[in-house]
Coordinates of C-alpha atoms in Angstrom, one line a residue:
Chain A
X1 CA 13.7 -18.6 -32.5
X2 CA 11.9 -15.4 -33.2
X3 CA 9.4 -15.8 -36.0
X4 CA 8.1 -12.3 -36.2
X5 CA 8.6 -8.6 -35.2
X6 CA 6.5 -5.5 -35.0
X7 CA 7.5 -1.9 -35.6
X8 CA 5.3 1.2 -35.1
X9 CA 3.9 2.6 -38.3
X10 CA 5.5 6.0 -37.5
X11 CA 9.0 4.4 -37.6
X12 CA 8.9 3.5 -41.3
X13 CA 9.3 6.1 -44.0
X14 CA 6.2 6.4 -46.2
X15 CA 8.3 5.9 -49.3
X16 CA 9.3 2.4 -48.1
X17 CA 5.7 1.6 -47.3
X18 CA 4.5 2.1 -50.8
X19 CA 7.6 0.7 -52.5
X20 CA 7.3 -2.6 -50.6
X21 CA 3.5 -2.7 -50.4
X22 CA 3.8 -2.8 -46.6
X23 CA 0.2 -1.6 -46.1
X24 CA -0.7 -5.4 -46.3
X25 CA 1.4 -5.9 -43.2
X26 CA -0.2 -3.1 -41.2
X27 CA -2.0 -4.2 -38.1
X28 CA -4.0 -2.5 -35.4
X29 CA -3.0 -3.5 -31.9
X30 CA -5.6 -2.1 -29.5
X31 CA -5.5 1.3 -31.4
X32 CA -1.8 1.3 -32.2
X33 CA -0.8 0.8 -35.8
X34 CA 2.2 -1.3 -36.5
X35 CA 3.8 -3.2 -39.3
X36 CA 4.3 -6.8 -38.6
X37 CA 7.0 -8.8 -40.2
X38 CA 6.3 -12.5 -39.9
X39 CA 8.3 -15.5 -41.3
X40 CA 5.1 -17.0 -42.7
X41 CA 4.4 -13.9 -44.9
X42 CA 5.3 -14.2 -48.5
X43 CA 7.7 -12.8 -49.3
X44 CA 9.2 -12.7 -45.8
X45 CA 11.0 -9.4 -45.3
X46 CA 12.5 -7.5 -42.4
X47 CA 13.3 -3.8 -41.9
X48 CA 17.1 -3.3 -41.5
X49 CA 19.0 -0.2 -40.4
X50 CA 21.9 0.0 -42.8
X51 CA 24.1 2.7 -44.1
X52 CA 22.3 5.2 -41.9
X53 CA 18.8 4.5 -43.2
X54 CA 16.1 1.8 -43.1
X55 CA 15.8 -0.7 -45.9
X56 CA 13.3 -3.5 -46.4
X57 CA 15.3 -6.7 -47.2
X58 CA 14.2 -10.3 -47.9
X59 CA 14.4 -12.4 -44.8
X60 CA 16.5 -15.6 -45.1
X61 CA 15.7 -18.4 -47.5
X62 CA 12.7 -20.6 -47.7
X63 CA 14.4 -22.8 -50.3
X64 CA 16.4 -25.8 -49.3
X65 CA 18.1 -25.9 -52.7
X66 CA 19.8 -22.5 -53.0
X67 CA 23.2 -21.5 -51.8
X68 CA 21.9 -19.8 -48.6
X69 CA 21.1 -21.6 -45.4
X70 CA 17.4 -22.6 -45.0
X71 CA 15.5 -20.4 -42.6
X72 CA 15.7 -16.9 -41.4
X73 CA 18.1 -17.4 -38.4
X74 CA 21.7 -18.2 -38.1
X75 CA 23.8 -18.9 -35.0
X76 CA 26.3 -16.1 -34.2
X77 CA 28.9 -18.8 -33.6
X78 CA 28.4 -20.2 -37.1
X79 CA 28.8 -16.7 -38.6
X80 CA 31.9 -16.2 -36.6
X81 CA 33.2 -19.5 -38.0
X82 CA 32.8 -18.3 -41.5
X83 CA 29.4 -19.4 -42.6
X84 CA 29.0 -16.4 -44.9
X85 CA 32.7 -15.7 -45.5
X86 CA 32.0 -15.9 -49.3
X87 CA 29.0 -13.6 -49.2
X88 CA 30.4 -10.3 -47.8
X89 CA 28.5 -10.5 -44.5
X90 CA 27.6 -7.2 -42.9
X91 CA 26.3 -6.9 -39.4
X92 CA 23.1 -4.8 -39.1
X93 CA 20.3 -3.9 -36.7
X94 CA 16.8 -5.1 -37.3
X95 CA 14.7 -2.3 -35.7
X96 CA 11.7 -3.7 -33.7
X97 CA 9.4 -2.7 -30.9
X98 CA 8.1 -6.2 -30.4
X99 CA 9.1 -9.8 -31.1
X100 CA 6.9 -12.8 -31.6
X101 CA 7.6 -16.4 -30.7
X102 CA 5.3 -19.2 -29.9
X103 CA 2.2 -17.0 -29.4
X104 CA 3.8 -14.4 -27.2
X105 CA 4.6 -10.8 -28.1
X106 CA 7.5 -9.5 -26.1
X107 CA 9.1 -6.1 -25.8
X108 CA 12.2 -5.2 -27.7
X109 CA 14.0 -2.1 -26.6
X110 CA 15.9 -1.2 -29.7
X111 CA 16.2 -4.1 -32.1
X112 CA 17.7 -7.4 -33.0
X113 CA 21.2 -8.0 -34.4
X114 CA 21.2 -9.4 -37.9
X115 CA 23.6 -10.2 -40.7
X116 CA 23.1 -9.1 -44.3
X117 CA 24.7 -11.2 -47.0
X118 CA 25.0 -10.4 -50.7
X119 CA 23.5 -12.8 -53.3
X120 CA 23.1 -12.6 -57.0
X121 CA 19.5 -11.4 -56.5
X122 CA 20.4 -8.8 -53.9
X123 CA 20.9 -8.6 -50.2
X124 CA 19.3 -11.1 -47.7
X125 CA 19.1 -10.7 -44.0
X126 CA 19.2 -13.3 -41.2
X127 CA 18.6 -12.8 -37.5
X128 CA 21.6 -13.7 -35.4
X129 CA 20.9 -16.2 -32.7
X130 CA 22.4 -17.5 -29.5
X131 CA 21.4 -20.2 -27.0
X132 CA 18.2 -19.1 -25.2
X133 CA 18.2 -17.9 -21.6
X134 CA 16.0 -19.7 -19.1
X135 CA 13.7 -16.7 -19.3
X136 CA 13.3 -16.8 -23.0
X137 CA 12.8 -20.6 -23.0
X138 CA 10.0 -20.3 -20.5
X139 CA 8.4 -17.4 -22.3
X140 CA 8.5 -19.1 -25.7
X141 CA 7.6 -22.7 -24.9
X142 CA 11.2 -23.9 -24.7
X143 CA 12.6 -22.3 -27.8
X144 CA 16.3 -23.5 -27.7
X145 CA 17.6 -20.4 -29.4
X146 CA 16.9 -16.7 -29.0
X147 CA 17.7 -13.6 -31.1
X148 CA 20.6 -11.4 -30.0
X149 CA 19.1 -8.2 -28.8
X150 CA 20.7 -4.7 -29.0
X151 CA 21.5 -3.4 -25.5
X152 CA 18.9 -5.7 -23.9
X153 CA 19.2 -8.9 -21.9
X154 CA 16.2 -11.1 -21.4
Chain B
X1 CA -7.7 20.1 12.9
X2 CA -9.4 16.9 11.9
X3 CA -7.0 14.2 10.6
X4 CA -7.6 11.0 8.8
X5 CA -5.4 8.2 7.5
X6 CA -4.5 8.7 3.9
X7 CA -3.6 5.8 1.7
X8 CA -2.2 5.8 -1.8
X9 CA -1.9 2.7 -4.0
X10 CA -0.4 2.9 -7.5
X11 CA -2.7 1.2 -10.0
X12 CA -1.0 -1.9 -11.6
X13 CA 2.3 -0.4 -10.5
X14 CA 4.8 -2.5 -12.4
X15 CA 2.9 -2.4 -15.6
X16 CA 2.2 1.4 -15.2
X17 CA 5.9 1.9 -14.6
X18 CA 6.7 0.3 -17.9
X19 CA 4.2 2.6 -19.6
X20 CA 5.9 5.6 -18.0
X21 CA 9.2 4.5 -19.5
X22 CA 7.7 3.7 -22.9
X23 CA 4.6 5.8 -23.5
X24 CA 3.8 4.0 -26.7
X25 CA 2.6 1.1 -24.5
X26 CA -0.3 3.2 -23.3
X27 CA -3.6 1.6 -24.1
X28 CA -2.0 -1.8 -24.9
X29 CA -2.4 -4.8 -22.7
X30 CA 0.8 -5.1 -20.8
X31 CA 1.9 -8.0 -18.6
X32 CA 5.1 -8.0 -16.5
X33 CA 6.8 -11.4 -16.3
X34 CA 8.7 -12.7 -13.3
X35 CA 12.4 -13.5 -13.3
X36 CA 11.8 -16.9 -14.9
X37 CA 9.7 -15.5 -17.8
X38 CA 7.1 -18.0 -16.8
X39 CA 4.5 -16.2 -14.8
X40 CA 2.7 -12.8 -15.1
X41 CA 3.5 -11.0 -11.9
X42 CA 1.6 -7.8 -12.8
X43 CA -0.7 -6.7 -15.6
X44 CA -2.5 -3.5 -16.4
X45 CA -6.2 -3.0 -16.7
X46 CA -6.4 -3.7 -20.5
X47 CA -4.8 -7.1 -19.9
X48 CA -7.0 -7.7 -16.8
X49 CA -10.0 -7.2 -18.9
X50 CA -9.0 -10.2 -20.9
X51 CA -9.1 -12.2 -17.7
X52 CA -5.4 -12.6 -17.1
X53 CA -4.6 -13.0 -13.4
X54 CA -1.5 -12.3 -11.4
X55 CA 0.5 -15.5 -11.0
X56 CA -0.9 -17.0 -14.2
X57 CA 1.6 -18.8 -16.5
X58 CA 2.4 -17.1 -19.7
X59 CA 1.1 -20.0 -21.8
X60 CA -2.3 -19.5 -20.3
X61 CA -2.1 -15.6 -20.4
X62 CA -1.3 -15.5 -24.1
X63 CA -4.3 -17.6 -25.0
X64 CA -6.5 -15.2 -23.1
X65 CA -4.8 -12.1 -24.4
X66 CA -3.2 -12.8 -27.8
X67 CA -2.3 -9.1 -28.4
X68 CA -0.8 -8.6 -25.0
X69 CA 2.8 -7.4 -24.7
X70 CA 5.1 -9.1 -22.2
X71 CA 7.8 -7.2 -20.5
X72 CA 10.6 -8.3 -18.2
X73 CA 10.5 -6.9 -14.7
X74 CA 13.0 -4.2 -13.7
X75 CA 13.1 -3.5 -10.0
X76 CA 15.7 -0.8 -10.2
X77 CA 13.3 1.2 -12.3
X78 CA 10.3 0.4 -10.1
X79 CA 12.3 1.5 -7.1
X80 CA 13.2 4.8 -8.7
X81 CA 9.5 5.5 -9.4
X82 CA 8.4 4.2 -6.1
X83 CA 10.7 6.7 -4.2
X84 CA 9.6 9.5 -6.5
X85 CA 6.0 8.7 -5.7
X86 CA 6.8 8.6 -2.0
X87 CA 8.4 12.0 -2.2
X88 CA 5.6 13.6 -4.1
X89 CA 2.8 12.1 -1.9
X90 CA 5.0 13.2 1.1
X91 CA 4.5 16.9 0.0
X92 CA 0.9 16.6 1.5
X93 CA 1.9 15.2 4.9
X94 CA 4.8 15.3 7.2
X95 CA 4.0 11.8 8.5
X96 CA 4.2 9.3 5.7
X97 CA 4.9 5.6 5.8
X98 CA 6.6 3.6 3.0
X99 CA 4.4 0.6 3.4
X100 CA 5.3 -1.3 0.2
X101 CA 6.8 -0.5 -3.2
X102 CA 3.5 0.9 -4.4
X103 CA 1.6 1.7 -1.2
X104 CA 1.9 4.5 1.3
X105 CA 0.0 5.5 4.4
X106 CA 0.0 9.0 5.8
X107 CA -1.7 11.1 8.4
X108 CA -3.4 13.9 6.6
X109 CA -5.8 16.7 7.0
X110 CA -7.8 18.4 4.2
X111 CA -6.0 21.1 2.4
X112 CA -7.2 24.6 3.3
X113 CA -10.5 25.3 1.5
X114 CA -10.8 21.7 0.2
X115 CA -12.7 18.7 1.4
X116 CA -11.0 15.4 2.1
X117 CA -12.4 14.1 -1.1
X118 CA -11.0 17.0 -3.0
X119 CA -7.7 16.7 -1.3
X120 CA -7.6 13.0 -2.3
X121 CA -8.2 14.1 -5.9
X122 CA -5.4 16.8 -5.6
X123 CA -2.9 14.2 -4.4
X124 CA -3.9 11.8 -7.1
X125 CA -3.5 14.5 -9.8
X126 CA -0.2 15.7 -8.4
X127 CA 1.3 12.2 -8.3
X128 CA 0.1 11.6 -11.9
X129 CA 1.6 14.8 -13.1
X130 CA 4.9 14.5 -11.4
X131 CA 5.5 10.8 -11.9
X132 CA 3.2 9.7 -14.7
X133 CA 1.8 7.0 -12.5
X134 CA -1.9 6.5 -11.9
X135 CA -2.7 6.2 -8.2
X136 CA -5.8 5.6 -6.2
X137 CA -6.1 7.7 -3.0
X138 CA -8.4 7.1 0.0
X139 CA -9.0 8.9 3.3
X140 CA -10.6 7.1 6.2
X141 CA -10.5 6.9 10.0
X142 CA -8.0 4.0 10.1
X143 CA -5.4 2.2 7.9
X144 CA -7.6 -0.9 7.4
X145 CA -10.5 1.2 6.4
X146 CA -8.5 3.4 4.1
X147 CA -7.0 0.4 2.3
X148 CA -10.4 -1.2 1.9
X149 CA -12.0 1.9 0.5
X150 CA -9.1 2.5 -1.9
X151 CA -9.6 -1.1 -3.3
X152 CA -13.3 -0.2 -4.0
X153 CA -12.3 2.9 -5.9
X154 CA -9.7 1.4 -8.2
X155 CA -8.5 2.3 -10.7
X156 CA -7.5 6.0 -10.4
X157 CA -10.1 6.7 -7.7
X158 CA -10.2 9.3 -5.0
X159 CA -12.4 8.7 -2.0
X160 CA -12.9 10.0 1.5
X161 CA -15.1 8.1 3.9
X162 CA -15.3 10.2 7.0
X163 CA -18.2 8.9 9.1
X164 CA -19.5 5.6 10.4
X165 CA -22.7 5.6 8.4
X166 CA -20.8 6.0 5.1
X167 CA -18.4 3.2 6.2
X168 CA -21.4 0.9 7.1
X169 CA -22.8 1.4 3.6
X170 CA -19.6 0.3 1.9
X171 CA -18.5 -2.4 4.4
X172 CA -21.9 -4.2 4.0
X173 CA -21.0 -4.9 0.4
X174 CA -17.4 -6.2 1.0
X175 CA -16.6 -9.9 1.8
X176 CA -14.3 -10.3 4.8
X177 CA -11.6 -11.7 2.5
X178 CA -11.2 -8.2 1.0
X179 CA -9.4 -7.2 4.2
X180 CA -5.6 -7.6 4.1
X181 CA -4.8 -10.3 6.7
X182 CA -8.0 -12.2 6.4
X183 CA -7.5 -15.1 4.0
X184 CA -9.8 -17.9 3.1
X185 CA -8.7 -19.9 6.2
X186 CA -9.8 -17.1 8.5
X187 CA -13.0 -16.5 6.6
X188 CA -13.9 -20.2 7.0
X189 CA -13.6 -19.8 10.8
X190 CA -15.8 -16.7 10.7
X191 CA -18.5 -18.1 8.4
X192 CA -20.2 -20.5 10.9
X193 CA -20.8 -17.4 13.1
X194 CA -22.6 -15.6 10.4
X195 CA -19.7 -13.3 9.7
X196 CA -19.4 -12.9 5.9
X197 CA -19.0 -9.3 5.2
X198 CA -16.7 -6.6 6.6
X199 CA -19.7 -5.1 8.3
X200 CA -20.5 -8.4 9.9
X201 CA -17.0 -8.5 11.3
X202 CA -17.2 -4.9 12.5
X203 CA -20.5 -5.6 14.3
X204 CA -19.3 -9.0 15.8
X205 CA -18.2 -9.3 19.4
X206 CA -14.6 -8.4 20.0
X207 CA -14.2 -11.4 22.3
X208 CA -15.5 -13.8 19.6
X209 CA -13.2 -12.3 17.0
X210 CA -10.1 -12.6 19.3
X211 CA -11.0 -16.2 20.0
X212 CA -11.4 -17.0 16.3
X213 CA -8.6 -14.9 14.8
X214 CA -6.2 -14.2 17.8
X215 CA -4.9 -10.8 18.6
X216 CA -4.1 -10.0 15.0
X217 CA -7.8 -10.5 14.0
X218 CA -8.8 -8.5 17.0
X219 CA -6.6 -5.6 15.9
X220 CA -8.4 -5.7 12.5
X221 CA -11.7 -5.6 14.3
X222 CA -10.6 -2.6 16.2
X223 CA -9.5 -0.8 13.1
X224 CA -12.8 -1.6 11.4
X225 CA -14.5 0.1 14.3
X226 CA -12.5 3.2 13.8
X227 CA -9.7 2.7 16.4
X228 CA -6.2 3.4 15.0
X229 CA -4.2 0.4 16.2
X230 CA -1.0 0.9 14.2
X231 CA 0.3 4.4 14.0
X232 CA 1.9 5.9 10.9
X233 CA 5.5 4.8 11.0
X234 CA 7.9 7.1 9.2
X235 CA 10.9 4.9 9.6
X236 CA 11.1 1.1 9.2
X237 CA 10.9 -0.6 12.6
X238 CA 14.0 -2.8 13.2
X239 CA 13.9 -6.2 11.6
X240 CA 13.5 -9.2 13.8
X241 CA 14.9 -11.4 11.1
X242 CA 16.4 -11.0 7.7
X243 CA 16.1 -13.3 4.8
X244 CA 17.5 -13.7 1.4
X245 CA 16.8 -16.3 -1.3
X246 CA 14.0 -17.3 -3.6
X247 CA 13.8 -19.2 -6.8
X248 CA 16.8 -21.3 -8.1
X249 CA 16.0 -20.2 -11.7
X250 CA 14.8 -23.7 -12.6
X251 CA 15.1 -27.2 -11.2
X252 CA 18.4 -28.0 -9.4
X253 CA 19.5 -31.5 -8.8
X254 CA 23.2 -31.0 -8.9
X255 CA 24.8 -30.5 -5.5
X256 CA 27.4 -28.1 -6.8
X257 CA 24.8 -25.8 -8.3
X258 CA 22.9 -25.9 -5.1
X259 CA 26.0 -24.9 -3.3
X260 CA 26.6 -22.1 -5.7
X261 CA 23.2 -20.7 -4.8
X262 CA 23.9 -21.2 -1.1
X263 CA 27.0 -19.0 -1.4
X264 CA 25.1 -16.4 -3.5
X265 CA 22.5 -16.2 -0.8
X266 CA 25.1 -15.9 2.0
X267 CA 26.7 -13.0 0.1
X268 CA 23.3 -11.3 -0.3
X269 CA 22.4 -11.8 3.3
X270 CA 25.8 -10.3 4.5
X271 CA 25.0 -7.2 2.4
X272 CA 21.8 -6.8 4.3
X273 CA 23.3 -7.6 7.7
X274 CA 26.0 -5.0 7.1
X275 CA 23.4 -2.4 6.0
X276 CA 21.3 -2.9 9.1
X277 CA 24.4 -3.3 11.3
X278 CA 23.2 -6.5 12.9
X279 CA 24.6 -10.0 13.4
X280 CA 22.5 -13.1 13.6
X281 CA 22.7 -15.8 16.3
X282 CA 20.9 -18.4 14.2
X283 CA 20.9 -19.2 10.5
X284 CA 18.2 -21.3 8.9
X285 CA 18.5 -22.8 5.4
X286 CA 15.1 -23.7 3.9
X287 CA 15.0 -25.6 0.6
X288 CA 11.8 -26.4 -1.4
X289 CA 11.8 -29.4 -3.6
X290 CA 9.9 -30.2 -6.8
X291 CA 9.6 -33.9 -6.0
X292 CA 9.8 -34.0 -2.2
X293 CA 8.7 -32.1 0.9
X294 CA 10.5 -28.9 1.8
X295 CA 13.3 -29.2 4.4
X296 CA 15.0 -26.9 6.7
X297 CA 18.3 -27.0 8.5
X298 CA 19.1 -24.7 11.5
X299 CA 22.6 -23.8 12.5
X300 CA 23.4 -21.8 15.7
X301 CA 26.4 -19.5 15.7
X302 CA 28.6 -19.6 18.8
X303 CA 28.9 -15.8 18.6
X304 CA 26.7 -13.6 16.5
X305 CA 28.5 -12.8 13.3
X306 CA 28.2 -11.2 9.9
X307 CA 31.5 -12.6 8.6
X308 CA 31.5 -14.5 5.4
X309 CA 33.5 -17.5 6.6
X310 CA 31.5 -17.9 9.8
X311 CA 28.1 -17.5 8.0
X312 CA 29.1 -19.8 5.2
X313 CA 30.2 -22.5 7.6
X314 CA 26.8 -22.2 9.4
X315 CA 25.0 -22.2 6.1
X316 CA 26.8 -25.4 5.0
X317 CA 25.7 -27.1 8.2
X318 CA 22.2 -25.9 7.6
X319 CA 22.2 -27.1 4.0
X320 CA 23.5 -30.5 5.0
X321 CA 20.3 -30.9 7.0
X322 CA 18.0 -29.4 4.4
X323 CA 19.6 -31.2 1.4
X324 CA 17.8 -34.2 0.0
X325 CA 20.3 -35.9 -2.3
X326 CA 18.9 -36.9 -5.7
X327 CA 15.9 -34.7 -5.2
X328 CA 15.1 -31.6 -7.4
X329 CA 15.3 -28.3 -5.5
X330 CA 13.4 -25.3 -6.8
X331 CA 13.7 -22.6 -4.0
X332 CA 16.1 -21.8 -1.3
X333 CA 16.0 -19.2 1.6
X334 CA 18.5 -18.2 4.2
X335 CA 16.9 -16.8 7.3
X336 CA 19.0 -14.9 9.8
X337 CA 17.4 -14.6 13.2
X338 CA 18.2 -13.7 16.8
X339 CA 19.6 -10.5 15.4
X340 CA 22.0 -8.6 17.7
X341 CA 22.8 -5.0 17.4
X342 CA 26.2 -3.5 18.5
X343 CA 28.3 -2.7 20.3
X344 CA 29.9 -6.2 20.0
X345 CA 32.5 -7.5 22.4
X346 CA 35.3 -9.8 21.2
X347 CA 35.1 -13.2 22.8
X348 CA 37.1 -16.4 22.9
X349 CA 34.9 -17.9 20.2
X350 CA 35.2 -14.9 18.0
X351 CA 38.9 -14.2 17.6
X352 CA 39.9 -11.3 15.5
X353 CA 40.9 -12.1 11.9
X354 CA 42.5 -9.1 10.3
X355 CA 43.2 -10.9 7.0
X356 CA 39.6 -11.9 6.5
X357 CA 38.3 -8.5 7.6
X358 CA 40.6 -6.9 5.1
X359 CA 39.4 -9.2 2.3
X360 CA 35.8 -8.4 3.2
X361 CA 36.5 -4.6 3.2
X362 CA 38.2 -4.9 -0.2
X363 CA 35.3 -6.8 -1.6
X364 CA 32.8 -4.3 -0.3
X365 CA 34.7 -1.3 -1.6
X366 CA 35.2 -2.8 -5.0
X367 CA 31.5 -3.6 -5.3
X368 CA 30.5 -0.2 -4.1
X369 CA 32.8 1.3 -6.7
X370 CA 32.2 -1.0 -9.7
X371 CA 28.8 -2.4 -9.1
X372 CA 27.1 -5.2 -7.2
X373 CA 28.7 -8.7 -7.5
X374 CA 31.6 -7.5 -9.6
X375 CA 33.7 -9.3 -7.0
X376 CA 32.1 -12.4 -5.5
X377 CA 33.0 -15.8 -4.2
X378 CA 34.3 -18.2 -6.8
X379 CA 31.8 -20.8 -5.6
X380 CA 29.0 -18.7 -7.1
X381 CA 30.3 -19.8 -10.5
X382 CA 28.2 -22.9 -10.0
X383 CA 25.2 -20.6 -10.3
X384 CA 26.8 -18.3 -12.8
X385 CA 24.0 -18.0 -15.4
X386 CA 22.1 -15.9 -12.9
X387 CA 24.8 -13.2 -12.9
X388 CA 24.7 -12.8 -16.7
X389 CA 21.4 -11.0 -16.4
X390 CA 21.6 -7.5 -15.0
X391 CA 17.9 -7.7 -14.1
X392 CA 18.8 -10.2 -11.4
X393 CA 21.1 -7.7 -9.6
X394 CA 18.1 -5.9 -8.0
X395 CA 15.1 -7.7 -6.5
X396 CA 12.0 -6.3 -4.8
X397 CA 13.5 -7.3 -1.4
X398 CA 16.5 -5.0 -2.2
X399 CA 14.2 -2.0 -2.0
X400 CA 14.9 -0.9 1.5
X401 CA 12.9 1.0 4.1
X402 CA 9.5 -0.4 3.2
X403 CA 7.4 -2.5 5.6
X404 CA 6.4 -5.3 3.2
X405 CA 6.7 -6.5 -0.4

């Protein structure tokens, strides 16, 4: 899993910050300002690079009753098997400098691969996952799955 | 012209190298994790201030430093910066030794119109400007003294200790364990004789030191007294043995997986033997176990050889002796010793095998052209996960020409 990401303040357009009230998600990490996007936040959102610009999109579903899978993560294999075939899935990049899992912040070079699906209330993004490497499992207290990184192997 | 031994040591090298590549990490607590993602193998000063130690498991480190950023090690990048540092520091001396990936010794004099201290500052600034890496620089009468004084000046220090009185003042404050080569075991031997500090050791009888710490300890004693025992070596002295191996990326119980690792290590060893143009007479396979004592198996070769089939056969014999069926292995090393240098003569026990030679040549050529391990033995498929990660293509032992890790 990857239950949070961080992106430098300078990497998000000011208009987005005010539109989505992201100031509440602004943190200071030893003098470096960054926006943190955590699954526990309400609403959970993620920045997404889509159509040549960055958008802030709701992250997954915290409801077990709706049509969407519960959680913010889906296996790449399940998507390939047609999990979102009805919802016009679109592969995107979730830009991030850092990822968070089980208490550890780890470096992300470019971002995480995600999938945006269309719902009646608008687009929703999920992180794409694959079985965790030995490295990732050790770093994250044996998380069985890990995000798929863009041009990065860990 | 007066010369002293210069010593340069990059501060928190791996972590600093990550900051060079990603300047936004500057000021943040950065920890570099080993190839298993389990242990911190290097950390910068901000993380050190949180009490995180080298070798500490990440689950302990993240408790001590919750804002720390953990990065995967990348020895290819570290080697690039290491060689750049060596080249830049080498502008100040014609005799420079590549001691380790982040440490260099050189024979140096003060730059015209500058003191040794100022020259140390100049070198430090130059290396920082040209590579982005912070380095501590020290000048002293010997290697041991220069290394000791650099350690007292870290981080980003520049010192020159030119006379015995100044040395005495510093050595009196340093425990003997600060000296590279004097670990706790040696310190325990020295303590009953009242030798606790570096100054105590320097002032002790040479005869006593040799009796307690053998010739190696005696050499340290001589260096502490200002006698240069080891000269600056501008090229790596020939290896007496070559070794390849390390962690098995987890716990291995399955014999096939262990065999996959054996073959991988044979291929890595052959690369090194070919590079150094040597052939071993003996091959030792050493396996460490999680739930049993380590074991070794030694196989002698009829004729020194660096051929895959010959070495694999010897390695199999070694593994048979080192293998503890049902036990969980964690590390494996292959050690080639009794290294022979050419020219080699054909013998009855070493018949020419043009087909195998051609296959070996093709394998080497393809890998030179397309990248390491692009063509490898099918048996390594048993340890295949390891090859999926490009970071595993280059380890610190693959950085050639240096004297130690």
